[in-house]
Coordinates of C-alpha atoms in Angstrom, one line a residue:
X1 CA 0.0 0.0 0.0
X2 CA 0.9 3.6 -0.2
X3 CA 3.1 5.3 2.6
X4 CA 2.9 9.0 2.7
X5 CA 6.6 10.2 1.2
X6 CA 7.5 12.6 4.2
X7 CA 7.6 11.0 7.7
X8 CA 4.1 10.1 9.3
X9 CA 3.3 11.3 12.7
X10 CA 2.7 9.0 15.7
X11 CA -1.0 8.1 14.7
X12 CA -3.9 8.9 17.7
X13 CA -5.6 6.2 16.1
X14 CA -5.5 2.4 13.4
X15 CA -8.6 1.6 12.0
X16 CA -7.7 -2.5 10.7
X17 CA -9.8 -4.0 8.0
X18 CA -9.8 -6.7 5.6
X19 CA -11.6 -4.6 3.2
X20 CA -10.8 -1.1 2.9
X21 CA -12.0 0.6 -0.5
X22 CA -9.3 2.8 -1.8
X23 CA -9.4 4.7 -5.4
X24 CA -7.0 1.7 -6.4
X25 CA -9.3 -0.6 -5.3
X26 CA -10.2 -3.1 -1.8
X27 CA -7.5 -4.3 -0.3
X28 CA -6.4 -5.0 3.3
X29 CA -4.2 -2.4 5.5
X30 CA -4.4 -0.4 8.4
X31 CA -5.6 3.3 8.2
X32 CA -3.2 5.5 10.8
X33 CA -5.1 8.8 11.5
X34 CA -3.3 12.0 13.7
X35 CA -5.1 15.3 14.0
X36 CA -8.2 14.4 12.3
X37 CA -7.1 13.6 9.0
X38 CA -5.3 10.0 7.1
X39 CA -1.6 10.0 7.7
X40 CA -1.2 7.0 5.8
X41 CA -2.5 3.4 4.2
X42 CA -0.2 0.8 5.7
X43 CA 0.4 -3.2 5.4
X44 CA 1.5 -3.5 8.6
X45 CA 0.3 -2.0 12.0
X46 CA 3.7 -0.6 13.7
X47 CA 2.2 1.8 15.9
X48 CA 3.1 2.0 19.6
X49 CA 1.1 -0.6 21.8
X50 CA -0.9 2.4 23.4
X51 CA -2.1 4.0 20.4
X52 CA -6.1 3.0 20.4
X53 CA -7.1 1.0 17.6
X54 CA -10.5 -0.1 15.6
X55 CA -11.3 -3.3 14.0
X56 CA -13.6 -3.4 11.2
X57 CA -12.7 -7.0 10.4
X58 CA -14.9 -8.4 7.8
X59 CA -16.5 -5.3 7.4
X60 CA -15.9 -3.1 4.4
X61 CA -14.1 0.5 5.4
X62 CA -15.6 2.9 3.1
X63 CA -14.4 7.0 3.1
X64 CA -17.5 8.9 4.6
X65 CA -20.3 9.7 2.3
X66 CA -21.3 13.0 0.7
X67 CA -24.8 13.9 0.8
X68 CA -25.1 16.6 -1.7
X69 CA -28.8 17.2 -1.6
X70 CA -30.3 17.8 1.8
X71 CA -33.6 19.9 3.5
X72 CA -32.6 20.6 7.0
X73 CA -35.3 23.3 6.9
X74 CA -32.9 25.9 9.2
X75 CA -34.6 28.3 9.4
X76 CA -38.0 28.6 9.8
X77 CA -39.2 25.2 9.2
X78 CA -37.6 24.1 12.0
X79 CA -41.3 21.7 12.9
X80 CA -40.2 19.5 10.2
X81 CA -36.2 19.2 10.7
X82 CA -33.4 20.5 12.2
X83 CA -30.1 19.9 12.4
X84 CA -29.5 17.7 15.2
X85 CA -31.8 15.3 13.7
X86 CA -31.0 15.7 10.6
X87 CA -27.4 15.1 10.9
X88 CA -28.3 12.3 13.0
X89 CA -30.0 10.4 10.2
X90 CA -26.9 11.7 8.0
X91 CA -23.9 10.1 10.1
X92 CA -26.6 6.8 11.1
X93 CA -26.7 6.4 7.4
X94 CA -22.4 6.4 7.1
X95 CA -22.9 10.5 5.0
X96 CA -20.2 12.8 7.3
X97 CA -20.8 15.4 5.1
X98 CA -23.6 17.2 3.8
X99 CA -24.7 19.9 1.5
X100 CA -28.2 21.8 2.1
X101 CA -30.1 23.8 0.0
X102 CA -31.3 27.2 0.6
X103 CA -35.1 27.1 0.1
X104 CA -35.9 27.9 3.7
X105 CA -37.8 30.6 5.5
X106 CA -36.6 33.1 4.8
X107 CA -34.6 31.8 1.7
X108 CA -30.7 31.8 1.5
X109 CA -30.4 33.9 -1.0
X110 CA -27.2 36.4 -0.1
X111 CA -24.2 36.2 1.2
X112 CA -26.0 38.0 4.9
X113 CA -28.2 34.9 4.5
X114 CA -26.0 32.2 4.5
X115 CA -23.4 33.8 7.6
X116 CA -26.6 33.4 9.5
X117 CA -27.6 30.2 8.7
X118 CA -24.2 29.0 9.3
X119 CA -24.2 30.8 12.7
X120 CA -27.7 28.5 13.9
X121 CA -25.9 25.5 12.4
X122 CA -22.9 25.7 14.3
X123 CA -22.5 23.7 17.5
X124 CA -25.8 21.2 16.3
X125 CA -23.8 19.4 13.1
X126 CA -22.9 15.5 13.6
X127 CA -21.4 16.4 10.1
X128 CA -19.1 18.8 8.2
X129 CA -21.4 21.0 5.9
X130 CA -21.7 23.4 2.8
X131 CA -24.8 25.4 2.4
X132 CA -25.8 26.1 -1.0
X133 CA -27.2 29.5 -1.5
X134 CA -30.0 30.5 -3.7
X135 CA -31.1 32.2 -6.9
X136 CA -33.1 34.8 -6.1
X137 CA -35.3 35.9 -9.1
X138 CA -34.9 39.8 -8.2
X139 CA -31.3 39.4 -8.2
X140 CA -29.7 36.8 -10.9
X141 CA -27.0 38.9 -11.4
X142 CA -25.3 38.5 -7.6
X143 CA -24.3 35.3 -9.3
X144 CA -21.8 37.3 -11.8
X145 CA -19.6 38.5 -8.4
X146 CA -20.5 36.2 -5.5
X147 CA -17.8 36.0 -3.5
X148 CA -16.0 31.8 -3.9
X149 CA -16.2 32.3 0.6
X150 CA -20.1 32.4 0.9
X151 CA -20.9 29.7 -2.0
X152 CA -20.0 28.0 -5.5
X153 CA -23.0 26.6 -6.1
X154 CA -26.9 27.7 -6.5
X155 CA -30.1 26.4 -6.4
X156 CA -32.5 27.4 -9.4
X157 CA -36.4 26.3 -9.3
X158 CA -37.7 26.2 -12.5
X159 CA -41.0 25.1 -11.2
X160 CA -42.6 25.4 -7.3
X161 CA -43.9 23.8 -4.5
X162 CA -44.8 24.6 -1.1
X163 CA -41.5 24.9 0.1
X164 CA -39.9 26.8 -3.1
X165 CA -40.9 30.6 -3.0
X166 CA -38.3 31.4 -5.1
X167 CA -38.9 30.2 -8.9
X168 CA -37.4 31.5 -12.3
X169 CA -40.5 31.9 -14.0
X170 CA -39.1 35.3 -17.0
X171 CA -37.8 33.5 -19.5
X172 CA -35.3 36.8 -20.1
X173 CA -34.3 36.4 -15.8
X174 CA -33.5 33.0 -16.3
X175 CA -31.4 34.0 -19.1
X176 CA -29.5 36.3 -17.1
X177 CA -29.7 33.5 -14.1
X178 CA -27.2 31.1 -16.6
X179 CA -25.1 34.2 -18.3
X180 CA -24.0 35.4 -14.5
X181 CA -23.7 32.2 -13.3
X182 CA -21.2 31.5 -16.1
X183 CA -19.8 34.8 -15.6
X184 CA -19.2 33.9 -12.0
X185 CA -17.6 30.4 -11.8
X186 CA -21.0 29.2 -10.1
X187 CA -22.3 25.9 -10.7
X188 CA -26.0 26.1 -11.4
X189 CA -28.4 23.2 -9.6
X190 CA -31.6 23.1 -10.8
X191 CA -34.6 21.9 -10.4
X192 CA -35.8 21.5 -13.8
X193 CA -39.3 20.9 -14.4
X194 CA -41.5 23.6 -16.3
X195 CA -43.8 25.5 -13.6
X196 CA -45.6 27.1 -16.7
X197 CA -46.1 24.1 -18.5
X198 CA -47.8 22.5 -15.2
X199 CA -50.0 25.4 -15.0
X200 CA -51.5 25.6 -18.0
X201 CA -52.4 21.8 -17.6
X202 CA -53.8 22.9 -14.5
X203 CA -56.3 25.2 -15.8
X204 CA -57.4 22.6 -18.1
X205 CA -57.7 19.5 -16.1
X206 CA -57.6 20.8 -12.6
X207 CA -55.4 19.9 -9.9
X208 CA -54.7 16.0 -9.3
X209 CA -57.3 14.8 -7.2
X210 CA -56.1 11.6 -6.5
X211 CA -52.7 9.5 -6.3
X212 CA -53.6 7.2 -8.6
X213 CA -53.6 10.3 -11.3
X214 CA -50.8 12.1 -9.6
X215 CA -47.7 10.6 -11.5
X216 CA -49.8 11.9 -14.7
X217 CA -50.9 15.3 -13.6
X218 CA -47.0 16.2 -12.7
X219 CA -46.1 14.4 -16.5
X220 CA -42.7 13.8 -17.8
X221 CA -43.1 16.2 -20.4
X222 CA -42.4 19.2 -17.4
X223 CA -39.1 17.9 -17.1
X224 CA -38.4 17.0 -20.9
X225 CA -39.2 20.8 -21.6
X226 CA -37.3 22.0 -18.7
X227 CA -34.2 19.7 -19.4
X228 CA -34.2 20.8 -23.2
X229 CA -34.0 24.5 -22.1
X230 CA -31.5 24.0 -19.6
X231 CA -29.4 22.0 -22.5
X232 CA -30.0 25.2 -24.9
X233 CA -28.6 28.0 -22.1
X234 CA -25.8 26.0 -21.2
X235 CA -24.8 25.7 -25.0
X236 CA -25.5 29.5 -25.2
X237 CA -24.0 30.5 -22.0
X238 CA -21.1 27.9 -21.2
X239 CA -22.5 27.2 -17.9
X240 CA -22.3 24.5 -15.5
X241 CA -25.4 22.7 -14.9
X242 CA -26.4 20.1 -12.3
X243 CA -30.1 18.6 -12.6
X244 CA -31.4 17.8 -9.3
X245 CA -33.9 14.4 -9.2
X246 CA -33.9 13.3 -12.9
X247 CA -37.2 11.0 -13.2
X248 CA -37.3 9.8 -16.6
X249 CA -36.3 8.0 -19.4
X250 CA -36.1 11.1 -21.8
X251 CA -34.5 13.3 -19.5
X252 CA -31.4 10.5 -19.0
X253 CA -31.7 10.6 -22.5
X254 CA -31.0 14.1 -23.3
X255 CA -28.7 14.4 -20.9
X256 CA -26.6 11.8 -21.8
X257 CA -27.0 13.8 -25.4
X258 CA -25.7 17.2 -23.9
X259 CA -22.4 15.1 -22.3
X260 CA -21.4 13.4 -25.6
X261 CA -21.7 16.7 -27.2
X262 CA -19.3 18.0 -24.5
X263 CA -21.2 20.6 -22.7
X264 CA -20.4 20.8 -19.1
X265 CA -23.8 19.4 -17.6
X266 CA -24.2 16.2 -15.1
X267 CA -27.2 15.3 -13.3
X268 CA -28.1 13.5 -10.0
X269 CA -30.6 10.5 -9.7
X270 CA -32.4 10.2 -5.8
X271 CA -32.8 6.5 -4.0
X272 CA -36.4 7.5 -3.9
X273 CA -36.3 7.1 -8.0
X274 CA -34.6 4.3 -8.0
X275 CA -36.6 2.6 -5.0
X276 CA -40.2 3.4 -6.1
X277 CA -42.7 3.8 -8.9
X278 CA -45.9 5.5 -9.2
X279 CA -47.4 2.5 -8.2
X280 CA -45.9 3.0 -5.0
X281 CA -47.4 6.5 -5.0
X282 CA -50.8 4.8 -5.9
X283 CA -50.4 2.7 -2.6
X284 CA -48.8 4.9 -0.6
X285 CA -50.4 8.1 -1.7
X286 CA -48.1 11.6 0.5
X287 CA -45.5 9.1 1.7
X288 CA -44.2 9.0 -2.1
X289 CA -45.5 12.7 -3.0
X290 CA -42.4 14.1 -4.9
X291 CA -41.7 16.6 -7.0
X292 CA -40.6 15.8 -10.0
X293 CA -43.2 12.5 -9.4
X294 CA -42.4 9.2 -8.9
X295 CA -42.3 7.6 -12.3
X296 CA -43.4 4.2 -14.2
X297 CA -41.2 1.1 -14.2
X298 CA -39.8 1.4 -17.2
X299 CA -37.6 5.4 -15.9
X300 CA -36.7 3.3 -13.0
X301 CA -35.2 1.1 -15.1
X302 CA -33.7 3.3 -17.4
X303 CA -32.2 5.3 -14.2
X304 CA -30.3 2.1 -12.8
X305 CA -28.8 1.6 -16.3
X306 CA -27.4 5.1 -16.1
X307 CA -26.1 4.0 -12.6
X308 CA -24.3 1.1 -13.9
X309 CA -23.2 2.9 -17.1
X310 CA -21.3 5.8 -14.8
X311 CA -23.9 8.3 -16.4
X312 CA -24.9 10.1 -13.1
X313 CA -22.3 12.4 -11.4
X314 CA -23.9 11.8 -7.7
X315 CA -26.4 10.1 -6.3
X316 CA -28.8 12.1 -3.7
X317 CA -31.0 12.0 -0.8
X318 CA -33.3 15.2 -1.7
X319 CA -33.7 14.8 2.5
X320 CA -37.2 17.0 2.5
X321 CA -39.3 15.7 5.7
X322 CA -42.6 17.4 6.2
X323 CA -44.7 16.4 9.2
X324 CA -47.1 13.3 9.2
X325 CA -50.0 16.5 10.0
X326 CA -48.5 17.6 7.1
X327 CA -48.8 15.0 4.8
X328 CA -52.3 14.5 5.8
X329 CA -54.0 16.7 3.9
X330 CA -55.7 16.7 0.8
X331 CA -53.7 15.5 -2.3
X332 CA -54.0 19.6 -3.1
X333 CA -52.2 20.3 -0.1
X334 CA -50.0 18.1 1.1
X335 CA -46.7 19.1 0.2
X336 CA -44.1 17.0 -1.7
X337 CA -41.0 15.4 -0.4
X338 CA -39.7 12.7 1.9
X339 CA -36.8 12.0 4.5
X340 CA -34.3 10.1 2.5
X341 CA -30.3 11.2 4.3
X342 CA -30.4 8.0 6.6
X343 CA -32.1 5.2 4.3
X344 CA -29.6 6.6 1.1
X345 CA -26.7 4.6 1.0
X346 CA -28.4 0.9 2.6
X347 CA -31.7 1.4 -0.2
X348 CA -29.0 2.1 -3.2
X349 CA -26.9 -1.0 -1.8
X350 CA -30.2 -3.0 -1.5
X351 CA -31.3 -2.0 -5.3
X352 CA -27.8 -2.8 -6.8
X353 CA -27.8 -6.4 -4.9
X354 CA -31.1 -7.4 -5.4
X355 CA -30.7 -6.3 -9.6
X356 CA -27.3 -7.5 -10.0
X357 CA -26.8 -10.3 -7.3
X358 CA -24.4 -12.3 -9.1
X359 CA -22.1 -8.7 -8.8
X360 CA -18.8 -9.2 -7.3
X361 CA -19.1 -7.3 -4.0
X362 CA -15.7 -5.1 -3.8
X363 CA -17.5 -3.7 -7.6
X364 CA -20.6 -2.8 -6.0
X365 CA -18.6 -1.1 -3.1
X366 CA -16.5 0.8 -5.3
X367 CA -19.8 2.2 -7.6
X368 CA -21.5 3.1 -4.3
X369 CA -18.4 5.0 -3.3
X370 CA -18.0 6.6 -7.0
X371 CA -21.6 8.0 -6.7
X372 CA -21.7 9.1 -2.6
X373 CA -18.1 9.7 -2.0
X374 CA -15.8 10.7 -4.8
X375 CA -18.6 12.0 -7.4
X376 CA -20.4 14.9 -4.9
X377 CA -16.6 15.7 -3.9
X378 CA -15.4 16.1 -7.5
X379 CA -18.3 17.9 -8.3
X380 CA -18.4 20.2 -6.2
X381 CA -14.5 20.8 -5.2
X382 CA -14.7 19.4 -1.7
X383 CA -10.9 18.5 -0.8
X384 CA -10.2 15.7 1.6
X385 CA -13.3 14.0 1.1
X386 CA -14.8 11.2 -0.7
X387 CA -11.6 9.2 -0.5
X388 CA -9.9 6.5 1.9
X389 CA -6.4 7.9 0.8
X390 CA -3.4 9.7 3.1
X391 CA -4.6 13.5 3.4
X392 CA -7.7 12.8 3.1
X393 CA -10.4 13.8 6.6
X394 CA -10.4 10.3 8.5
X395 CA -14.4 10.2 7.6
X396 CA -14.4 6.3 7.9
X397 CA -17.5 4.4 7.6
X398 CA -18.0 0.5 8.4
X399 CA -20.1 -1.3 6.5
X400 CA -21.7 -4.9 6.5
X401 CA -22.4 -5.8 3.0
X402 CA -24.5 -8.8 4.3
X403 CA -27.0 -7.8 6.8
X404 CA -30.5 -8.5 6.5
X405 CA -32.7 -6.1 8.5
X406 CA -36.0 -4.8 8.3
X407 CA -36.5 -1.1 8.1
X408 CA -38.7 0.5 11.4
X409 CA -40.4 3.9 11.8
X410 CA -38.4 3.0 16.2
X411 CA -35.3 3.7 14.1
X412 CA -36.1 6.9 11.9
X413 CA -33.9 9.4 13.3
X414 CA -35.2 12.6 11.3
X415 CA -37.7 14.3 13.0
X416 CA -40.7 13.9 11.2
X417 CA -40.2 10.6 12.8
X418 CA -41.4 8.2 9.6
X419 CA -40.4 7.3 6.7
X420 CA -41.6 5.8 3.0
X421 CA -39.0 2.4 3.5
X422 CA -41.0 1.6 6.5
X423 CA -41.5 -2.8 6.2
X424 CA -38.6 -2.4 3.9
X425 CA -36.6 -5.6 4.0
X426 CA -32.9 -4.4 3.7
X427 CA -29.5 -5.8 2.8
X428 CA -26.8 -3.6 4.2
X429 CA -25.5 -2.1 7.5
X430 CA -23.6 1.0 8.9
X431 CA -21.9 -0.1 11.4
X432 CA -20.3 2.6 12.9
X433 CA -19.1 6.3 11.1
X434 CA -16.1 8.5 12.2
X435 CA -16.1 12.0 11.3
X436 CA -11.9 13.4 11.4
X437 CA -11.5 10.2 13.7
X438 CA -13.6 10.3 15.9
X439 CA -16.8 8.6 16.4
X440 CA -20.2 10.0 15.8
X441 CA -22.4 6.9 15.0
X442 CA -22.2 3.8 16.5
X443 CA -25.0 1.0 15.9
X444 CA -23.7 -1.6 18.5
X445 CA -24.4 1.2 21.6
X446 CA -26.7 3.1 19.8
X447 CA -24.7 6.4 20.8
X448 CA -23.8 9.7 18.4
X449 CA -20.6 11.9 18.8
X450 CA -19.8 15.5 19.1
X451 CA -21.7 18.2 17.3
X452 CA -18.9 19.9 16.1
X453 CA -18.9 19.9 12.5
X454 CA -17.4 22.3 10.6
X455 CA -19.1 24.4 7.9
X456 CA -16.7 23.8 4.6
X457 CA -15.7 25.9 1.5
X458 CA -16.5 24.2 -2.0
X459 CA -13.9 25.0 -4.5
X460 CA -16.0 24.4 -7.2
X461 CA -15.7 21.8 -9.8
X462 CA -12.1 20.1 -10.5

């Protein structure tokens, strides 16, 4: 294995396993960690007798997970999530870092807004954190000279819900939306569905009344027409574009288009997408209220082969818990979105081994790293992260590969307190997580860690 070229310092902590998964592949060793961070990758464990150690033995060591998609609804919405729990689903689901989106109330939309946020977050994070800020439709042009400190990435909502004020609607601001954003260095996230396209099917149909017409009241075509537009700007514009929640077929398609064509746009599929169908929604009515909706078999399908064909840049939890009040009402009302942080990374590992069983298991590992580790940290210029290699944080996650366990609404640990994989039979464990060495999820003692996590600076895209 690789030894760091300058000497190591006395490690503060070895962390053995049989099956640690390095960006050159699974292999056994012994991580040695000092301040916080991976001093090295060694064969043999040398360290002085009273150095404390860890023993993930059959257990597969992954780097800590990236979440680059999460609600934790400070402030304002503070009913639904905060950050304690939220972060405690994160670091119970192996994700030590996180990135949350800025459609709160009031919505992050400056460079004031996001100081503050940071300011309630700190002291209350299980995990390191980057706040995305927001496009704010009276302003697109703050993206041409927002400062690299407060954020490199923004959300755009090209359609809303009950929890996005703030949608791009003028055709001429979204314009200048993608021309300063290119101007700026900032990679655009959107959520690209057409609002106006929705609306006018509205006020011809009416609003779904039902979930079993819900999946075709919020139609494919929203996004198709949304995803061709975003395609056209960022051929215009030369800006980088992230679609958030890709549903279907087409839209993997196009996409897919755009990146053999060479524009600089990747998109992120949800484990909600790839775990349900509208059939689900059918059955399950609010529990599987998204937006973009659920889909039909056959976009499930068609996401999973971009997951096996490396199409996907990251993998997301689009962690959105609304109350079970909340998701009471009327199909009119009841907003969309689900808790997703902690059931991410065993529902993805429970879809790739129940569709490819036959899959050599250090493969599987690696693709679940690529998409939740290294992907999200590529991405969106997160050094140290993403990857069990010297100088990298000592985010460590052990996983069982094997475990069969059933899914319980006693474990949720978002605050909304439920969740759609209720009954779900999974294969997969986290074990325990470390965040810069130390502890903050342990399954055997049910027990958390510090909440000290620091708020981090994106550099952008590599």
């Amino acid at each position: 294995m690789a030894e760091l070229n300058s000497p190591a310092p006395e490690p503060e902590l070895v962390v053995s396993a049989r099956k640690l998964v390095t960006p050159q592949g699974v292999r056994a060793g012994h991580v040695l960690v000092s301040g916080g961070r991976i001093t090295a990758l060694a064969d043999e464990d040398t360290a002085a007798p009273s150095v404390p150690r860890l023993d993930a033995g059959d257990h597969y060591v992954l780097p800590g997970l990236i979440d680059s998609h999460v609600h934790f609804r400070t402030p304002g919405l503070t009913h639904k999530e905060d950050w304690e729990h939220g972060t405690r689903a994160a670091v119970t689901g192996g994700f030590t870092t996180v990135m949350d989106m800025p459609n709160t109330v009031p919505p992050t939309l400056t460079a004031q807004a996001v100081a503050e946020k940071a300011d309630l977050v700190k002291g209350h994070s299980l995990t390191d954190h980057v706040l995305h800020i927001g496009v704010d439709p009276q302003n697109p042009k703050l993206l041409a000279t927002l400062d690299r400190s407060v954020a490199t990435s923004a959300k755009l909502f090209m359609a809303g819900h009950h929890t996005a004020p703030t949608v791009v609607r003028d055709p001429a601001v979204l314009e200048e939306a993608f021309a300063a954003a290119a101007e700026g260095g900032v990679q655009l996230m959107l959520h690209a569905e057409d609002g106006g396209l929705f609306s006018l099917l509205d006020e011809w149909w009416g609003e779904p009344g039902s979930y079993r017409e819900y999946e075709a009241r919020r139609p494919r075509s929203g996004g198709i027409a949304a995803v061709a537009k975003v395609i056209e700007l960022v051929r215009r514009h030369g800006t980088r574009a992230h679609i958030l929640h890709l549903s279907s077929a087409e839209e993997a398609d196009l996409m897919c288009a755009a990146q053999a064509a060479g524009l600089p746009v990747t998109f992120e599929v949800t484990g909600h997408h790839l775990s349900f169908t509208d059939e689900d929604t059918r059955r399950l009515g609010a529990r599987t209220r998204l937006s973009p909706s659920i889909r039909r078999q056959a976009d499930q399908d068609r996401l999973w082969e971009a997951v096996y064909s490396g199409q996907p840049a990251t993998i997301g939890s689009d962690h959105a818990p609304h109350t079970v009040e909340e998701k009471s009402r009327t199909v009119q009302a009841s907003p969309p979105g689900l808790p997703g942080v902690q059931e991410l990374a065993v529902a993805v590992w429970t879809g790739m081994r129940r569709r490819r069983p036959e899959e050599d298991v250090d493969t599987a590992a690696a693709r679940l790293v690529r998409y939740l580790g290294s992907g999200p940290a590529d991405l969106f210029g997160l050094p140290g992260k993403g990857r069990l290699e010297p100088g990298a944080d000592a985010d460590l996650v052990f996983f069982d590969p094997d475990a069969t366990w059933m899914f319980s609404a006693r474990g949720v640990r978002a605050k909304c307190g439920w969740s759609a994989y209720e009954g779900w039979t999974m294969t997969g464990r986290i074990e325990r997580t470390l965040r810069a060495g130390q502890t903050v999820w342990d399954a055997a003692t049910q027990t958390f860690g510090s909440y000290d996590g620091r708020r981090l600076s994106a550099t952008g895209p590599r």
